[in-house]
């Protein structure tokens, strides 16, 4: 049954623009519960213990090993500007985390509840995902003052399927504005080619360049300023980015990356499941 929020006109918008904004998709209590859980997960995160886990890995491969292991775990990643020249955090841990990923929706009960249910299943069905498979979840913190830029990219670079099916479900857990680093998209840009592919080769991860089409210029970009509780769905080929957060307001978001099980998921994708079974929205 299609969700009443996704009427045929909105679907035409998605097909034309490559994205869809659904305000108030999540209730204030649902958003508050996940926001609180995000802060609890940061409190519980021990970077020292994690470093020990990866101590057997060559230093230059440490980041790759951590990312590969995070596919089926809950792993914290710090902001690039979090550490001073002395190697110590410049501000408290809770204000230094960049993101936590990538199996929150499998391993944490609060994230699991937020990530599943008939309303999300209906949106996925309306967008044409007949067999949704939830590969990854992330809490993205975009910290006040140091939250870094995420350069222009397409999410299909990270979740290649044939045919292309990956769809991003991006939830604002706090108001997202130009000042605190909201999403920017190129409306209609989902009709441009896939420029890059992030692939795993053994224990190495690398970005391959596929197509020289330039990233959008400023005039092509549209800021998606949205309120907490909004769901933004976008096509895997839609170019998007977010600016640094130089404001005093954090910009917490939660994302899911979902493919259609009818499409072939590339064995070269960085994220592979070994242990956890793949699930849909229900
Ligand atoms: Fe993205």
Coordinates of C-alpha atoms and ligand atoms in Angstrom, one line a residue:
X1 CA 0.0 0.0 0.0
X2 CA 1.6 3.3 -1.0
X3 CA 2.4 5.7 1.8
X4 CA 0.0 8.7 1.7
X5 CA 3.0 11.0 1.8
X6 CA 4.2 9.6 -1.6
X7 CA 1.5 10.6 -3.9
X8 CA 1.9 10.3 -7.7
X9 CA 2.9 13.9 -8.1
X10 CA 5.7 13.5 -5.6
X11 CA 6.8 10.4 -7.4
X12 CA 7.0 12.3 -10.6
X13 CA 9.2 14.8 -8.7
X14 CA 11.5 12.0 -7.7
X15 CA 11.8 10.8 -11.3
X16 CA 12.4 14.3 -12.6
X17 CA 14.7 15.6 -9.9
X18 CA 16.3 12.5 -8.4
X19 CA 15.3 13.3 -4.9
X20 CA 12.2 13.5 -2.7
X21 CA 11.7 15.5 0.6
X22 CA 9.2 14.2 3.0
X23 CA 8.8 16.6 6.0
X24 CA 7.7 15.3 9.3
X25 CA 8.2 11.7 8.2
X26 CA 9.5 10.8 11.7
X27 CA 7.7 12.1 14.8
X28 CA 9.4 14.3 17.4
X29 CA 9.6 11.4 20.0
X30 CA 11.1 9.0 17.4
X31 CA 13.7 11.6 16.5
X32 CA 14.5 12.4 20.1
X33 CA 14.9 8.7 20.9
X34 CA 17.5 8.3 18.1
X35 CA 19.3 11.5 19.0
X36 CA 19.6 10.4 22.6
X37 CA 20.8 6.9 21.5
X38 CA 23.4 8.6 19.2
X39 CA 24.9 10.4 22.2
X40 CA 24.9 7.2 24.3
X41 CA 26.7 5.4 21.5
X42 CA 29.4 8.1 21.4
X43 CA 29.8 7.9 25.2
X44 CA 30.2 4.2 25.0
X45 CA 32.7 4.4 22.1
X46 CA 36.3 3.7 23.2
X47 CA 38.8 4.7 20.5
X48 CA 41.7 3.2 22.5
X49 CA 40.1 -0.3 22.5
X50 CA 39.5 0.0 18.8
X51 CA 43.1 1.0 18.1
X52 CA 44.2 -2.1 19.9
X53 CA 42.0 -4.3 17.7
X54 CA 43.7 -3.0 14.6
X55 CA 47.3 -2.9 16.1
X56 CA 48.4 -5.8 13.9
X57 CA 47.6 -3.9 10.8
X58 CA 50.1 -1.8 8.9
X59 CA 49.6 1.9 9.8
X60 CA 48.8 2.9 6.2
X61 CA 46.1 0.2 6.0
X62 CA 44.6 1.1 9.4
X63 CA 41.8 3.3 8.0
X64 CA 40.9 0.7 5.3
X65 CA 40.8 -2.1 7.9
X66 CA 38.6 -0.1 10.2
X67 CA 36.2 0.7 7.4
X68 CA 36.1 -2.9 6.2
X69 CA 35.4 -4.2 9.7
X70 CA 32.7 -1.6 10.3
X71 CA 30.5 -3.2 7.6
X72 CA 29.2 -5.6 10.3
X73 CA 29.9 -3.5 13.4
X74 CA 29.3 -0.2 15.1
X75 CA 32.5 1.8 14.7
X76 CA 33.2 5.5 15.4
X77 CA 35.1 7.7 13.0
X78 CA 36.6 11.1 14.1
X79 CA 36.5 14.4 12.3
X80 CA 39.7 15.2 10.4
X81 CA 40.2 18.3 12.4
X82 CA 39.4 16.6 15.7
X83 CA 43.1 16.1 16.7
X84 CA 45.7 18.8 17.5
X85 CA 49.4 18.7 16.6
X86 CA 50.0 16.9 19.9
X87 CA 47.7 14.0 18.7
X88 CA 45.1 14.7 21.4
X89 CA 41.5 15.6 20.8
X90 CA 41.0 19.3 20.6
X91 CA 37.5 19.1 22.1
X92 CA 35.6 16.5 24.0
X93 CA 35.0 13.1 22.3
X94 CA 31.3 13.9 22.1
X95 CA 32.1 16.9 19.9
X96 CA 34.8 15.1 17.8
X97 CA 33.0 12.2 16.3
X98 CA 32.4 12.4 12.6
X99 CA 30.1 9.4 12.2
X100 CA 29.3 5.9 13.6
X101 CA 28.6 3.1 11.2
X102 CA 27.8 0.9 9.5
X103 CA 25.5 -1.9 10.9
X104 CA 23.7 0.2 13.5
X105 CA 20.3 -0.9 12.0
X106 CA 21.3 -4.6 12.7
X107 CA 23.1 -4.3 16.1
X108 CA 21.4 -1.5 18.0
X109 CA 17.8 -1.9 19.0
X110 CA 16.9 1.8 18.8
X111 CA 18.5 2.2 15.4
X112 CA 16.8 -1.1 14.3
X113 CA 13.4 0.3 15.3
X114 CA 14.0 3.6 13.6
X115 CA 15.1 1.8 10.4
X116 CA 12.3 -0.6 9.8
X117 CA 8.5 -0.6 9.6
X118 CA 5.6 -0.3 7.2
X119 CA 5.9 3.4 6.5
X120 CA 9.5 3.0 5.2
X121 CA 8.5 -0.2 3.3
X122 CA 5.7 1.8 1.6
X123 CA 8.1 4.6 0.5
X124 CA 10.6 2.0 -0.8
X125 CA 7.8 0.3 -2.8
X126 CA 6.6 3.6 -4.1
X127 CA 10.2 4.4 -5.3
X128 CA 10.3 1.0 -7.1
X129 CA 12.5 -0.9 -4.7
X130 CA 10.7 -4.3 -4.9
X131 CA 13.1 -6.2 -2.7
X132 CA 14.8 -3.6 -0.5
X133 CA 18.0 -4.6 1.1
X134 CA 19.5 -2.4 3.9
X135 CA 23.3 -2.6 3.5
X136 CA 24.4 0.2 5.8
X137 CA 23.4 2.8 8.4
X138 CA 25.3 5.8 9.7
X139 CA 24.9 8.4 12.3
X140 CA 26.5 11.5 10.8
X141 CA 27.3 14.2 13.4
X142 CA 28.6 17.2 11.4
X143 CA 29.9 18.7 14.6
X144 CA 29.7 22.4 15.4
X145 CA 32.8 24.3 14.4
X146 CA 34.8 21.4 13.0
X147 CA 32.2 19.3 11.0
X148 CA 34.0 18.8 7.7
X149 CA 32.9 19.2 4.1
X150 CA 31.7 16.1 2.3
X151 CA 32.7 16.7 -1.3
X152 CA 30.5 16.1 -4.3
X153 CA 29.9 12.4 -4.9
X154 CA 27.3 9.9 -5.9
X155 CA 26.3 7.2 -3.4
X156 CA 26.2 4.6 -6.2
X157 CA 30.0 4.8 -6.1
X158 CA 29.9 2.9 -2.9
X159 CA 27.0 0.5 -3.6
X160 CA 27.3 -0.6 -7.2
X161 CA 24.5 -2.8 -8.5
X162 CA 23.5 -3.9 -12.1
X163 CA 21.2 -2.2 -12.9
X164 CA 21.8 0.8 -10.6
X165 CA 19.3 0.6 -7.7
X166 CA 20.9 2.1 -4.6
X167 CA 18.7 4.6 -2.9
X168 CA 19.7 6.8 0.0
X169 CA 17.3 7.4 2.9
X170 CA 18.6 10.5 4.8
X171 CA 16.8 11.5 8.0
X172 CA 17.4 14.9 9.6
X173 CA 17.7 14.4 13.4
X174 CA 18.2 18.1 13.9
X175 CA 17.3 21.1 11.7
X176 CA 19.7 21.2 8.7
X177 CA 20.5 24.7 7.3
X178 CA 23.0 26.3 5.1
X179 CA 24.8 27.5 8.3
X180 CA 25.3 24.0 9.8
X181 CA 26.0 22.1 6.6
X182 CA 22.8 20.9 5.1
X183 CA 22.7 18.6 2.0
X184 CA 23.2 20.3 -1.4
X185 CA 22.0 18.4 -4.5
X186 CA 22.0 18.8 -8.3
X187 CA 18.4 18.5 -9.3
X188 CA 18.2 16.2 -12.3
X189 CA 21.8 15.1 -11.8
X190 CA 20.8 11.5 -11.4
X191 CA 20.7 11.4 -15.2
X192 CA 24.5 12.0 -15.4
X193 CA 26.9 9.1 -15.5
X194 CA 28.6 7.4 -12.5
X195 CA 31.9 9.1 -12.1
X196 CA 33.7 7.0 -9.6
X197 CA 33.6 3.6 -8.0
X198 CA 35.0 2.8 -4.5
X199 CA 36.2 -0.8 -4.6
X200 CA 37.9 -3.3 -2.4
X201 CA 41.0 -5.2 -3.6
X202 CA 42.0 -7.6 -0.8
X203 CA 42.6 -5.5 2.2
X204 CA 42.9 -2.3 0.2
X205 CA 40.2 0.2 -0.7
X206 CA 40.5 2.6 -3.5
X207 CA 38.4 5.0 -5.6
X208 CA 38.5 4.3 -9.4
X209 CA 37.7 7.0 -11.8
X210 CA 35.1 5.9 -14.4
X211 CA 33.9 9.1 -16.1
X212 CA 35.3 12.6 -16.5
X213 CA 32.0 14.4 -16.3
X214 CA 32.7 17.4 -14.0
X215 CA 30.9 17.8 -10.7
X216 CA 28.2 20.5 -10.6
X217 CA 29.1 24.1 -10.2
X218 CA 27.6 26.4 -7.6
X219 CA 24.8 27.5 -9.9
X220 CA 23.6 23.9 -10.3
X221 CA 23.4 23.2 -6.6
X222 CA 20.3 23.4 -4.5
X223 CA 20.4 23.6 -0.7
X224 CA 18.0 21.2 1.0
X225 CA 17.3 23.1 4.3
X226 CA 15.0 20.8 6.2
X227 CA 13.6 20.4 9.7
X228 CA 14.2 17.6 12.2
X229 CA 12.1 14.6 11.3
X230 CA 12.3 15.1 7.5
X231 CA 13.2 12.1 5.3
X232 CA 15.1 12.9 2.1
X233 CA 15.2 10.0 -0.4
X234 CA 17.6 10.3 -3.3
X235 CA 18.7 8.3 -6.3
X236 CA 22.2 6.7 -6.2
X237 CA 23.4 8.7 -9.1
X238 CA 22.3 12.1 -7.7
X239 CA 25.4 14.3 -7.1
X240 CA 25.3 15.8 -3.6
X241 CA 27.6 17.3 -1.1
X242 CA 27.5 19.1 2.3
X243 CA 29.6 22.1 3.3
X244 CA 31.6 22.3 6.5
X245 CA 29.8 23.3 9.7
X246 CA 31.3 26.4 11.0
X247 CA 28.2 27.3 13.1
X248 CA 27.7 26.6 16.8
X249 CA 24.8 24.2 15.9
X250 CA 25.4 20.5 15.3
X251 CA 23.7 18.8 12.4
X252 CA 22.9 15.2 13.3
X253 CA 21.6 13.0 10.5
X254 CA 20.9 9.3 10.1
X255 CA 21.2 7.5 6.8
X256 CA 20.3 4.1 5.2
X257 CA 21.6 2.8 1.9
X258 CA 19.2 0.5 0.3
X259 CA 19.5 -1.6 -2.9
X260 CA 17.0 -3.8 -4.7
X261 CA 17.7 -7.5 -4.3
X262 CA 16.6 -8.1 -7.9
X263 CA 19.8 -6.3 -9.0
X264 CA 23.3 -7.9 -8.8
X265 CA 25.4 -6.4 -6.0
X266 CA 29.0 -6.0 -7.1
X267 CA 31.4 -8.3 -5.3
X268 CA 33.9 -5.5 -5.6
X269 CA 31.9 -3.1 -3.4
X270 CA 33.8 -2.2 -0.2
X271 CA 30.9 -3.3 2.0
X272 CA 30.2 -7.1 2.0
X273 CA 28.2 -9.1 4.4
X274 CA 29.8 -12.2 5.8
X275 CA 27.8 -12.9 9.0
X276 CA 24.8 -10.7 9.2
X277 CA 21.9 -11.6 7.0
X278 CA 20.5 -8.8 4.8
X279 CA 17.0 -7.5 5.6
X280 CA 14.4 -5.3 4.1
X281 CA 12.3 -2.7 5.9
X282 CA 9.9 -5.2 7.5
Ligands
LIG1 FE1 26.4 10.6 0.1

